[in-house]
Short mmCIF file of C-alpha atoms in Angstrom, two decimals:
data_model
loop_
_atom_site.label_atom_id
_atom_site.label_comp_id
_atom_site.label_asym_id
_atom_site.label_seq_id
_atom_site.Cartn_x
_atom_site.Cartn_y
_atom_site.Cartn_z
CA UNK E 499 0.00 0.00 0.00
CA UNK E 500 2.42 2.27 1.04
CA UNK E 501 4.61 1.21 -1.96
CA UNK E 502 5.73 4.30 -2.88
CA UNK E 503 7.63 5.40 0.50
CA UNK E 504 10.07 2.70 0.16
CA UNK E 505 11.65 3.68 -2.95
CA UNK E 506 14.90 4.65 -1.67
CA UNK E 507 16.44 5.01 -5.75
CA UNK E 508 15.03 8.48 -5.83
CA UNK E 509 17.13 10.77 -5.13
CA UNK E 510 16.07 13.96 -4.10
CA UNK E 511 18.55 16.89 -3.79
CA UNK E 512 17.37 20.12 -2.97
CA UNK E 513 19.57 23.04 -4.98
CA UNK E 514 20.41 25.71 -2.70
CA UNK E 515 21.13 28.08 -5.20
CA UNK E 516 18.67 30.15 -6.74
CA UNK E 517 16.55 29.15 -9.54
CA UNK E 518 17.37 29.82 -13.26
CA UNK E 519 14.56 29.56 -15.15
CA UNK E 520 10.84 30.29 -15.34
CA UNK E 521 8.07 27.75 -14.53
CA UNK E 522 7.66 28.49 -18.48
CA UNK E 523 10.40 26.83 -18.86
CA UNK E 524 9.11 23.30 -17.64
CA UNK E 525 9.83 20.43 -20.32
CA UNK E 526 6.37 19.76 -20.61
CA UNK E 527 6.42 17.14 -23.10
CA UNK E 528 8.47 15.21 -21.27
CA UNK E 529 6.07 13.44 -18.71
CA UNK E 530 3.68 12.48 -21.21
CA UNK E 531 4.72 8.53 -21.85
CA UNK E 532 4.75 8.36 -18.02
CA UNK E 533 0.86 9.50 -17.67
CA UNK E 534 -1.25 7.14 -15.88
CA UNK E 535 -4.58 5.72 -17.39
CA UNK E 536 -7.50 8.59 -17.27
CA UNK E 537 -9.53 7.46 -14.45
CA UNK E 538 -6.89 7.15 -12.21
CA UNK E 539 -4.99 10.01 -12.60
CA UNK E 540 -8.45 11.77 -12.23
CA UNK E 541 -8.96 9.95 -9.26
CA UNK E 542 -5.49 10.56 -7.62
CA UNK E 543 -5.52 14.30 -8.62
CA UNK E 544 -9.22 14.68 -7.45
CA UNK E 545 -8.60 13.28 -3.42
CA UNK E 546 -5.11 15.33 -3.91
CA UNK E 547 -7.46 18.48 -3.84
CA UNK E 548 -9.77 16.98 -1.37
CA UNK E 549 -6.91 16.78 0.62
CA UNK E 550 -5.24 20.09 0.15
CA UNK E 551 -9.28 21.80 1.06
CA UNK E 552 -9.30 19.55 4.11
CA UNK E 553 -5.67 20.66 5.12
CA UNK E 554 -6.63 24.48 4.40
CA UNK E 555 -10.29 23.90 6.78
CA UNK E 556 -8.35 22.53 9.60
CA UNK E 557 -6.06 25.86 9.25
CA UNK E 558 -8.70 28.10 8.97
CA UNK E 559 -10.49 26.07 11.87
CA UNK E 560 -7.50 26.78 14.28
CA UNK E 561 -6.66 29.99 13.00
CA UNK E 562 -5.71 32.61 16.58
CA UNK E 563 -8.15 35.57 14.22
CA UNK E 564 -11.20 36.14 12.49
CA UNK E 565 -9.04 38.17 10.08
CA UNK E 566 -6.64 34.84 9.91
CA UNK E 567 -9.67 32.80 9.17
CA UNK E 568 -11.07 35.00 6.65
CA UNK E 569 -8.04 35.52 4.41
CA UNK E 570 -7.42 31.69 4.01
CA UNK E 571 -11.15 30.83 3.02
CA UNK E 572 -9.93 31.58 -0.63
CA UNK E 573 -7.66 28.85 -0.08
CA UNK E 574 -10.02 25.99 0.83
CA UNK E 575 -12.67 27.48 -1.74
CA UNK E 576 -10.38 27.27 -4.77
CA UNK E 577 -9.18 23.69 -3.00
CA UNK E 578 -12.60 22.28 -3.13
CA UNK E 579 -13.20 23.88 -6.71
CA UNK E 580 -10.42 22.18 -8.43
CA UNK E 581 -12.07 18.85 -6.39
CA UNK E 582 -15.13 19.01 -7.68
CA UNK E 583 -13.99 19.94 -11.35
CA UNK E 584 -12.16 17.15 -10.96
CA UNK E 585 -15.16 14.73 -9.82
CA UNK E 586 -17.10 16.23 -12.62
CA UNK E 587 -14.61 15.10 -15.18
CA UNK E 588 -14.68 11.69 -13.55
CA UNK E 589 -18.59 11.46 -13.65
CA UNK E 590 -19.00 12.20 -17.64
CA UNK E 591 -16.82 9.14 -17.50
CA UNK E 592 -18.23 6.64 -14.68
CA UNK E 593 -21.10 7.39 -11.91
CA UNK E 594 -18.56 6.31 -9.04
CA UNK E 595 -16.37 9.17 -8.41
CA UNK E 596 -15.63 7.59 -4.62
CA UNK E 597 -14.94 4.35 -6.10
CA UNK E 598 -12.19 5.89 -8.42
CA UNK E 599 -10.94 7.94 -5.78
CA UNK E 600 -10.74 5.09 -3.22
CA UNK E 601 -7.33 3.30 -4.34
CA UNK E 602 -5.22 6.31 -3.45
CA UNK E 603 -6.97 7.46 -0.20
CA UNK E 604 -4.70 5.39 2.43
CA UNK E 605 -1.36 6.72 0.71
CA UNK E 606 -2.40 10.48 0.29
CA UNK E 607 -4.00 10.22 3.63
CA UNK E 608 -0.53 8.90 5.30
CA UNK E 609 0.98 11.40 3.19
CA UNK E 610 -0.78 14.18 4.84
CA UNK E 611 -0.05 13.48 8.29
CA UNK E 612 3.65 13.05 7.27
CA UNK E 613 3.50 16.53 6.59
CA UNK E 614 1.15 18.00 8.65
CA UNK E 615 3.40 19.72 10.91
CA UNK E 616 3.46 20.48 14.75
CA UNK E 617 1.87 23.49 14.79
CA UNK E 618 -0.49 26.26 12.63
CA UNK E 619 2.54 27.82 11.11
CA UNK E 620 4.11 24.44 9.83
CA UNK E 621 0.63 23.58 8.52
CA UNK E 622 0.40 26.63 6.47
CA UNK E 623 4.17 26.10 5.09
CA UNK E 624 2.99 22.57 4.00
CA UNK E 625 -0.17 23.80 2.36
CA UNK E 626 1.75 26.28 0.58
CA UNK E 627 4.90 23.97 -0.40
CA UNK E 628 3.03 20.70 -1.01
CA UNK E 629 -0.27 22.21 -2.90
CA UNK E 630 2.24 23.99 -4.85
CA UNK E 631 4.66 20.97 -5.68
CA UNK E 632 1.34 18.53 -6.38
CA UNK E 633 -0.97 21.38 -8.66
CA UNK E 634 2.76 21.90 -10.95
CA UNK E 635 3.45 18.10 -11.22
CA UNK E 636 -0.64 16.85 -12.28
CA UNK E 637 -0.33 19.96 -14.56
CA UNK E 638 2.31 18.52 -15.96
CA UNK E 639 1.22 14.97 -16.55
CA UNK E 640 -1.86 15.69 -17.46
CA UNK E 641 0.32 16.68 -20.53
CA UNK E 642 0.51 13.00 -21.66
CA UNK E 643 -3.98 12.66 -21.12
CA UNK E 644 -5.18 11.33 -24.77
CA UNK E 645 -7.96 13.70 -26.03
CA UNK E 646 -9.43 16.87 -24.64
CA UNK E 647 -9.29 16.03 -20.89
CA UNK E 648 -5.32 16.72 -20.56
CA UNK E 649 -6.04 20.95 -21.74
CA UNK E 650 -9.41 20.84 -19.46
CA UNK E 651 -7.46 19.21 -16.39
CA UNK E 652 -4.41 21.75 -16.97
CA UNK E 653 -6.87 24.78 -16.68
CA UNK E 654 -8.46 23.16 -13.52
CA UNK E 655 -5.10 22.87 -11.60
CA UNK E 656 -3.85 26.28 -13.26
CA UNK E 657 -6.63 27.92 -12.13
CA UNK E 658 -6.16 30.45 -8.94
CA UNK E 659 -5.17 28.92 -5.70
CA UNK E 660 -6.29 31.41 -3.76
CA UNK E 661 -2.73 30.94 -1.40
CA UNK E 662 -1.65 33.95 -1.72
CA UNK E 663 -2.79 35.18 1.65
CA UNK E 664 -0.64 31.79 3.52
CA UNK E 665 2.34 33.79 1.63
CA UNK E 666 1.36 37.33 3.82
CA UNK E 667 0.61 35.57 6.93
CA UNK E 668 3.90 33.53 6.91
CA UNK E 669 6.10 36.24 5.65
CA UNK E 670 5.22 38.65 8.61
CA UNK E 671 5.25 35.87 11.18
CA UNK E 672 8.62 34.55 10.19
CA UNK E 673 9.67 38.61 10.07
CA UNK E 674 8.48 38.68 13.45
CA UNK E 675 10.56 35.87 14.40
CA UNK E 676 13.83 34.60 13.00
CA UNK E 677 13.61 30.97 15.12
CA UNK E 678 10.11 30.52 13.37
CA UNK E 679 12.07 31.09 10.20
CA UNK E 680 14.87 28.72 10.93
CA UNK E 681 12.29 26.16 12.22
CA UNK E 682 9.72 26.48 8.44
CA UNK E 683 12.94 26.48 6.74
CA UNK E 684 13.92 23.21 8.01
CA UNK E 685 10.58 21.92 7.28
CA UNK E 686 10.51 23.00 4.18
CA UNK E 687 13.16 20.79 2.74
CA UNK E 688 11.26 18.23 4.86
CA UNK E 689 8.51 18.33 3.23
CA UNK E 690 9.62 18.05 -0.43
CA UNK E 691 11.27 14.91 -0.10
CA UNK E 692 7.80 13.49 1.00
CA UNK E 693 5.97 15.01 -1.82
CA UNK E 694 8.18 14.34 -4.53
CA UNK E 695 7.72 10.85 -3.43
CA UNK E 696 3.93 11.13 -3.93
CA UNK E 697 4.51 12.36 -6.82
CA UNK E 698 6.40 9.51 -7.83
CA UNK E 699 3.62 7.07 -7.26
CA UNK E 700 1.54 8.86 -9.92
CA UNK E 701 3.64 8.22 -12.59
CA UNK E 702 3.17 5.01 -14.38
CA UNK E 703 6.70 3.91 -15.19
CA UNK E 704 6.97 2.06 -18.68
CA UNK E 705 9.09 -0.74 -17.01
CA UNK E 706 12.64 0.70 -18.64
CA UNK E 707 14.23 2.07 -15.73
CA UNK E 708 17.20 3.66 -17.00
CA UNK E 709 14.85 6.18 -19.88
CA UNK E 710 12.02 6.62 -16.83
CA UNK E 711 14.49 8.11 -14.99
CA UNK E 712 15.94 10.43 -18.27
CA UNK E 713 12.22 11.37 -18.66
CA UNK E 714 11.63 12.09 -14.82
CA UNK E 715 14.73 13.45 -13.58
CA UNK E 716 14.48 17.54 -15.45
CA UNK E 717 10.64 17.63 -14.38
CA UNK E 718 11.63 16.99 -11.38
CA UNK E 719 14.65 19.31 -11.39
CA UNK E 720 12.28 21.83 -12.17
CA UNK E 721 9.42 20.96 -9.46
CA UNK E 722 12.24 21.69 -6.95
CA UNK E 723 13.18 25.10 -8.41
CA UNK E 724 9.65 26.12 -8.21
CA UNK E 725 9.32 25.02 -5.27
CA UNK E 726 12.47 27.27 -3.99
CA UNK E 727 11.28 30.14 -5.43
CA UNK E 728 8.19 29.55 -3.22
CA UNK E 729 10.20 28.92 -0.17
CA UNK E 730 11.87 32.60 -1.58
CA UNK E 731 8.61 34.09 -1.70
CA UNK E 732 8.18 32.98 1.66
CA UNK E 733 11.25 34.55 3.04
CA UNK E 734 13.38 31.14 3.16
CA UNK E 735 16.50 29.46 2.36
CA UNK E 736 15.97 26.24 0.41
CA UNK U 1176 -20.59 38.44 26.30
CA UNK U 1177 -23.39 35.06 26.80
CA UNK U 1178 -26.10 37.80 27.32
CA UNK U 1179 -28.11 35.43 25.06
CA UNK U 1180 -27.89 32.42 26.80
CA UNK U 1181 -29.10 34.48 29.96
CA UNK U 1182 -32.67 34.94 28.71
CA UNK U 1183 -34.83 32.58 30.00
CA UNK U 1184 -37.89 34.69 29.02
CA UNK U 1185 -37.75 32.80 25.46
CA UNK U 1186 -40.17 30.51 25.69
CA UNK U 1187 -39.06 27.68 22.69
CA UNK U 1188 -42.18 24.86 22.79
CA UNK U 1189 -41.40 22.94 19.91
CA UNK U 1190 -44.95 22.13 18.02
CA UNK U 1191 -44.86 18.68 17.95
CA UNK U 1192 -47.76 18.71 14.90
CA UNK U 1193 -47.18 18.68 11.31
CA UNK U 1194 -46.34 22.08 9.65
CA UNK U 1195 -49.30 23.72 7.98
CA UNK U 1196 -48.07 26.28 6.53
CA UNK U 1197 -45.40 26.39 3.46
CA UNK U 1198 -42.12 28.85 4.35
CA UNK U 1199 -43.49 31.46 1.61
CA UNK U 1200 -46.01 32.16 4.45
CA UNK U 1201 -42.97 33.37 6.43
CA UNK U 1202 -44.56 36.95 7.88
CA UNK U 1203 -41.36 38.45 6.36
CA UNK U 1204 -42.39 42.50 7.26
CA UNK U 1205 -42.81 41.11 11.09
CA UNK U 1206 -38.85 41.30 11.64
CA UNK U 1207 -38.13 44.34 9.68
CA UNK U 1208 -38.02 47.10 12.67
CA UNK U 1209 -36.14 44.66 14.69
CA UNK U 1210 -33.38 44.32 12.35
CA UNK U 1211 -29.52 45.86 13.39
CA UNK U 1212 -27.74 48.01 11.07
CA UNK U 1213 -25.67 47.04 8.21
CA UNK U 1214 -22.79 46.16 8.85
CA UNK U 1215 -23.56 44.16 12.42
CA UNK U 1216 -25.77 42.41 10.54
CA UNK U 1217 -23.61 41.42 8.03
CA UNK U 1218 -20.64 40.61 10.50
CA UNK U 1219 -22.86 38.30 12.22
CA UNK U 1220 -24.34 37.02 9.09
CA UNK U 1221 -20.83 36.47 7.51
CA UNK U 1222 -19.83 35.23 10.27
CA UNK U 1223 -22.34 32.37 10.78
CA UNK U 1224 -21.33 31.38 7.53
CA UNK U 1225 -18.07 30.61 8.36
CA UNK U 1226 -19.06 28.40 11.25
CA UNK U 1227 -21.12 26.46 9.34
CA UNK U 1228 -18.42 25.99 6.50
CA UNK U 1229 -15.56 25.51 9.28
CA UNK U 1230 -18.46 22.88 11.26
CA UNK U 1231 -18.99 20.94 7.86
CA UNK U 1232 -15.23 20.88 6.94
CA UNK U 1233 -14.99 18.88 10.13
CA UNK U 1234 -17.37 16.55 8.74
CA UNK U 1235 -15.73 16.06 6.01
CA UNK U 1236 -12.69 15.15 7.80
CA UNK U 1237 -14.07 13.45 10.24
CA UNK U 1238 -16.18 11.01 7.45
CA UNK U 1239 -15.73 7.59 7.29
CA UNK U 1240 -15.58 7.35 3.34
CA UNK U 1241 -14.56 9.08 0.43
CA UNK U 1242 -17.98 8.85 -0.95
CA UNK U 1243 -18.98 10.73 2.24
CA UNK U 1244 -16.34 13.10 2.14
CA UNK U 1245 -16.69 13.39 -1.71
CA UNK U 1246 -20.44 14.24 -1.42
CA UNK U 1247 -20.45 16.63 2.04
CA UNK U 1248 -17.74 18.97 -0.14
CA UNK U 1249 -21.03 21.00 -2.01
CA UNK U 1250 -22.03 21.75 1.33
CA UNK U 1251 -18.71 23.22 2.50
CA UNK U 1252 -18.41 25.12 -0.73
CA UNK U 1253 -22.16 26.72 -0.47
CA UNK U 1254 -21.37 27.76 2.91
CA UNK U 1255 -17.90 29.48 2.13
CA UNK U 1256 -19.44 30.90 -1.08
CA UNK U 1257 -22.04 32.87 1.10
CA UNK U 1258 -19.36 33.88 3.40
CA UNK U 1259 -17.68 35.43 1.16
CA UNK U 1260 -20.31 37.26 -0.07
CA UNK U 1261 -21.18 38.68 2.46
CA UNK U 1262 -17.62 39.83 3.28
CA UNK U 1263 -17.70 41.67 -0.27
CA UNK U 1264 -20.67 43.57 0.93
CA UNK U 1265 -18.70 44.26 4.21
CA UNK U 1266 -15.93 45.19 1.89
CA UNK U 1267 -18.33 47.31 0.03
CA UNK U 1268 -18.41 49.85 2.89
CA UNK U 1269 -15.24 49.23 5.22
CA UNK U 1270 -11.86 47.83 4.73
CA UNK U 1271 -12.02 45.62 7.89
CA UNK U 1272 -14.22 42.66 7.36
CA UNK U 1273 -12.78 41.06 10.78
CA UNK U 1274 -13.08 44.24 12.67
CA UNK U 1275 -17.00 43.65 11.69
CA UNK U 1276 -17.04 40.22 12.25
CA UNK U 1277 -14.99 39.90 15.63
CA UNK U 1278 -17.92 40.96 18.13
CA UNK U 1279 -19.62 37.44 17.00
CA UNK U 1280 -16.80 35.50 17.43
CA UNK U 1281 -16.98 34.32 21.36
CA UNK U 1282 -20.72 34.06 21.13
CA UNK U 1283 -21.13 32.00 17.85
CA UNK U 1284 -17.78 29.81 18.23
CA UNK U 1285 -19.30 29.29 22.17
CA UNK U 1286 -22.87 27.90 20.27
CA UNK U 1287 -20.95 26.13 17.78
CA UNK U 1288 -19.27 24.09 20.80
CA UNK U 1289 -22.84 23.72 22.58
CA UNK U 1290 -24.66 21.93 19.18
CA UNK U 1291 -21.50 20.30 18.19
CA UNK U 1292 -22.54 16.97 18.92
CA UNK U 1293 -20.97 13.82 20.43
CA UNK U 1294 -20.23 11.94 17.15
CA UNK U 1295 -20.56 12.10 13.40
CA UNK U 1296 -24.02 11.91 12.83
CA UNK U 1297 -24.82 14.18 15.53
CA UNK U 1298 -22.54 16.60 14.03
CA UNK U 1299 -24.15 16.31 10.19
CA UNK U 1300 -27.88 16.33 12.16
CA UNK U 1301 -26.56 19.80 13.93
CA UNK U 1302 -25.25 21.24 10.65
CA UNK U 1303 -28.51 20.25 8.63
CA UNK U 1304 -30.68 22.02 10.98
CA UNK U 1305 -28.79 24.82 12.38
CA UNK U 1306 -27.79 26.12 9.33
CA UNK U 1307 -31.23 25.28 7.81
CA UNK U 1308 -32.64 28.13 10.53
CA UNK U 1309 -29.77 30.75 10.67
CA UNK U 1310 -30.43 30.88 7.00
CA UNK U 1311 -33.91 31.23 7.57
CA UNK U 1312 -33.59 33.48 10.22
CA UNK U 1313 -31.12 36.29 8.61
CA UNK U 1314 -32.93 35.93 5.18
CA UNK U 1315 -35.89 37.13 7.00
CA UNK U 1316 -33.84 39.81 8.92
CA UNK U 1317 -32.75 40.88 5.74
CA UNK U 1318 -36.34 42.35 5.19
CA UNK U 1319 -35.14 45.08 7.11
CA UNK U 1320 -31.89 46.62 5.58
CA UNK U 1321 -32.44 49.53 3.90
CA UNK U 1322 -31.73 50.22 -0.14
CA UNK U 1323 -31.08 47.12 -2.08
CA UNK U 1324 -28.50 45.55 0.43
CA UNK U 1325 -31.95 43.45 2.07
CA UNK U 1326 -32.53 41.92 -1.45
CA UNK U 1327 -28.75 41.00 -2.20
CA UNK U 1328 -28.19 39.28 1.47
CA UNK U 1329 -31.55 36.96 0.94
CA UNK U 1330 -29.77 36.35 -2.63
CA UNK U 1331 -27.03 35.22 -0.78
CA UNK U 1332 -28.79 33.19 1.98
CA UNK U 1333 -31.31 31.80 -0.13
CA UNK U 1334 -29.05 30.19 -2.42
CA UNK U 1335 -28.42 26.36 -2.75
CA UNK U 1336 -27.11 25.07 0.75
CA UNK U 1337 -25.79 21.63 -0.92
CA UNK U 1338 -26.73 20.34 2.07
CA UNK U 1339 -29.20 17.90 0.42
CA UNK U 1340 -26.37 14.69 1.18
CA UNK U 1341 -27.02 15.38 4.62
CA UNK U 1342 -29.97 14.15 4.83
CA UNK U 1343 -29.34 11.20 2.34
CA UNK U 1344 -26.47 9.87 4.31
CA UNK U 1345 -28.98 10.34 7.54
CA UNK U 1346 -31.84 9.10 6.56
CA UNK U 1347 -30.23 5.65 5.57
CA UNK U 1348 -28.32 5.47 8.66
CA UNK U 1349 -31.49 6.04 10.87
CA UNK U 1350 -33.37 3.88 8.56
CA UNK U 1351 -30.55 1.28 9.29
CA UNK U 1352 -30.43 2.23 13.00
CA UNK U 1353 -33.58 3.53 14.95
CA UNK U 1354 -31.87 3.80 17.89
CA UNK U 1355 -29.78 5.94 16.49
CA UNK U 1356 -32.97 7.88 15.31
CA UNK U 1357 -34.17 8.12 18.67
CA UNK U 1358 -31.19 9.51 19.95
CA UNK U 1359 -30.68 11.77 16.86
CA UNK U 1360 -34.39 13.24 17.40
CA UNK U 1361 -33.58 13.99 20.57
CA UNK U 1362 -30.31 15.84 19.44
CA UNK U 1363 -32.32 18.31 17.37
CA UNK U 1364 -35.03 19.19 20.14
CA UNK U 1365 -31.88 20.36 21.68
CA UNK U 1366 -30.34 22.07 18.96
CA UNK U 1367 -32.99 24.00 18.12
CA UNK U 1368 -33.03 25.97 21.35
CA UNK U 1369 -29.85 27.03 21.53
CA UNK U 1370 -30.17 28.03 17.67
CA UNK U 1371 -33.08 30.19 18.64
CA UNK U 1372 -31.46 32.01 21.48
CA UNK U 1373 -28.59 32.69 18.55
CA UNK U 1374 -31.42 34.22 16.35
CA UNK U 1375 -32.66 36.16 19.50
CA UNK U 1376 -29.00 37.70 20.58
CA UNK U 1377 -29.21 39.29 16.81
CA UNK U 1378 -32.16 41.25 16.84
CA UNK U 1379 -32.31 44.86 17.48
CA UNK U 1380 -34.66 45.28 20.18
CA UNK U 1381 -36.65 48.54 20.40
CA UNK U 1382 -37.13 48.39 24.40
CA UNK U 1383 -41.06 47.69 24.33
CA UNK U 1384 -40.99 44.30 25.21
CA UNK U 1385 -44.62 43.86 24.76
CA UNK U 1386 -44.55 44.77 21.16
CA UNK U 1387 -41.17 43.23 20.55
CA UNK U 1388 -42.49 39.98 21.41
CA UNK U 1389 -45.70 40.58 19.72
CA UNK U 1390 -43.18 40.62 16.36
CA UNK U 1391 -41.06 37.99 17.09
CA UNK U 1392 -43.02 34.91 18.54
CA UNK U 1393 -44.87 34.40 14.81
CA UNK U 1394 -41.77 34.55 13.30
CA UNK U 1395 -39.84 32.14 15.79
CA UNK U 1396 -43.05 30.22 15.48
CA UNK U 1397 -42.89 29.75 11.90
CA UNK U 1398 -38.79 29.34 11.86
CA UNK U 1399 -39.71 26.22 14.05
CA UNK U 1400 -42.65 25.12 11.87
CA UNK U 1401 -39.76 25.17 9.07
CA UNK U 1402 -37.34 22.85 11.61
CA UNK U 1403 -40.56 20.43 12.11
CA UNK U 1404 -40.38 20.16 8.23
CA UNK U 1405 -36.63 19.28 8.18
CA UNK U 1406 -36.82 17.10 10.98
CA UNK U 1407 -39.30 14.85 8.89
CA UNK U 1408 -37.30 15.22 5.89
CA UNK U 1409 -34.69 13.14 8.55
CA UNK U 1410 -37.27 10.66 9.26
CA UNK U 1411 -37.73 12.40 12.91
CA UNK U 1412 -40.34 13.25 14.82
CA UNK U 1413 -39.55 16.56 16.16
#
C-alpha cells in the first residue's frame, strides 16, 4: 500500500542556489509517456485536492483571528473547486467518483499526516509547499492525457489557488521571528522529499528504468526550483 | 458576552404537529423594525457562515468514506461561497471585514461548541438544521436593511445550501439504526433551542418588550414550523 515510500532510488537533492529559469520553462512534453490511465490520474488528482481543502479547513479552523480565518477561506474554496472539477470530469466518465478515488486514499491520507506539521505555522508552510509541488506536477502529466481532458485538467489545476494570503501571513510571522524562520525552513526541505515521493507514485513507469528516470529526472529538477522560489517568496532558504 | 444564553424569558415549545403552513407564508415585514444596522448584521451574518463551513469541513474530515467526504464537499463550498459574499458587501463599505465580524466571534464559536454533537451523525444532524434556521432566520432579517442591500443578502442566503447529502447519508443510517434515530431526534429538540437564542441575541430590540415579542413569537413560530419540516425530511419526529 504504502509502496511508494520505500523507494529509496530516488534521489532527491534540494539546490540551494537560486533558480534559473521560469516555470515556463518546464519540459512539458516530457512526462507524457509516463501518464497514468485517465480514471486514475483523475482519481489521484481529485482526493489530492480533497486533501489540500481539508488541510486548508483545519487551518482556517484553528486559525488565533477572524481576520486569519477570513483571508485563508480563498484557499479551501479554490481547493474544493479544483475537487469538484475534478469529480465532474470523472462522472462524464463513470457514476462512481468515490470508487475511483478510493485506491489512493490510504497513501495520500498517510501522506498528509507526514507533513502536517506540529503546529499552525508548519501547517500553512505545508499547504503552501506541497499544494504547490502537487498542482505543478498533475499539470504537468496531465500533458501525456489522450484527447481533450489533458487541456481541461491543466486549466483546472492552473486555475487560482487562492494561497496567496498563507504567503502574507507567513512572511510577517517569520519577520516577526527569525527561530520561526529557521524552524519552516527546516521543514521546508522536509517536506519536499515526502511530496516528490507522492509524486512519484503517480507516474506510471513504462518498465525501462534507465529512460524513466531520463524522462523524470528535469521535471523533477524543475518541481524543486519552483518550489524554492516559493520557499523565496516565503522569506526562506531552500 | 453570553447575554443570550441568559434569557430565560424565550419561551421555545417545539410544536410537535405537522407544519401547515409552506415557508413562503414566512410573515417576512414582522422582523423588519427589529433588524440591526448594516454592517452588524452582516458581520454576524458572515460570520455564521463561516461556522457552518468551518463545522462541515470537520465533517468532512471526520467522514468515514470518500464517498462521504466526496459528497459533504457542495455543502462546504455553499457555505464558504455565502461567506464570502457577504464579506464583499462588508468590503463594500469598510476595509475591515474582521473588525466587523470579531464581536460574533466568542458568542457564535461558544454555540458552535454547545450543538456540536458527540459523534458524526450528531454533528451532520446539527449542521442540517442549524444552518437550515440561521439561513432562515437572517434571510428574514434581511427584510429590514435599507436600499437594495436586504434583497442581495436573501440572494445570498437563499441560495443552494448543498446540504441535500445530509440528509441522504442520515436518513439511511437512521433507517438502518432507529436507535440511532431516537437519539438523533432527541439531538435536534436540543439544537434547536440554543439556535433560537442565537437568532434572539441578533435582533435589534426597540425596548417595548410587549410589542417586541408581539413581532417575534410568529416569526420564531414559523422558523420552528420550518425545523418540524426538516426534521421529517430526517425521518424524525420533532
Amino acid at each position: 500500500m504504502f509502496g511508494f515510500l520505500r523507494r529509496p532510488k530516488v534521489r532527491i537533492d534540494i539546490p540551494r542556489l537560486k533558480p534559473r529559469v521560469d516555470t515556463s520553462t518546464y519540459p512539458k512534453v516530457n512526462l507524457a509517456e509516463l501518464t497514468p490511465e485517465v480514471l486514475p490520474y483523475l482519481g489521484q488528482a481529485a482526493y489530492v485536492q480533497l486533501a489540500v481543502f481539508e488541510e486548508v479547513s483545519d487551518a482556517i479552523a484553528a486559525a488565533p483571528t477572524v481576520a486569519a480565518k477570513q483571508v485563508l477561506a480563498p484557499a479551501a474554496s479554490q481547493a474544493l473547486d479544483k475537487h469538484e472539477r475534478l469529480v465532474a470530469e470523472i462522472r462524464r466518465r463513470v457514476d462512481t467518483p468515490a470508487e475511483v478515488m478510493a485506491p489512493f486514499t490510504v497513501g495520500i491520507d498517510r501522506y498528509r499526516a507526514l507533513v502536517k506539521g506540529s503546529d499552525w505555522y508548519e501547517q500553512l508552510a505545508s499547504v503552501y509547499l506541497t499544494a504547490g509541488i502537487l498542482d505543478d506536477f498533475f499539470s504537468l502529466l496531465a500533458a501525456g492525457l489522450p484527447g481533450d481532458i489533458g487541456p481541461r485538467c491543466i486549466a483546472i489545476l492552473d486555475a487560482e489557488t487562492g494561497r496567496r494570503a498563507i504567503v502574507d501571513v507567513l512572511s510577517e510571522a517569520i519577520t516577526a521571528d527569525p527561530v520561526l524562520g529557521s524552524r519552516l525552513a527546516m521543514w521546508g526541505r522536509r517536506v519536499v522529499g515526502d511530496t516528490l515521493l507522492v509524486a512519484r507514485s503517480a507516474i506510471h513507469l513504462t518498465g525501462n528504468p534507465e529512460s524513466d528516470e531520463q524522462r523524470i529526472e528535469p521535471v523533477f529538477t524543475e518541481m524543486i526550483a519552483a518550489h524554492t522560489r516559493r520557499m523565496d517568496k516565503l522569506g526562506l532558504t531552500a
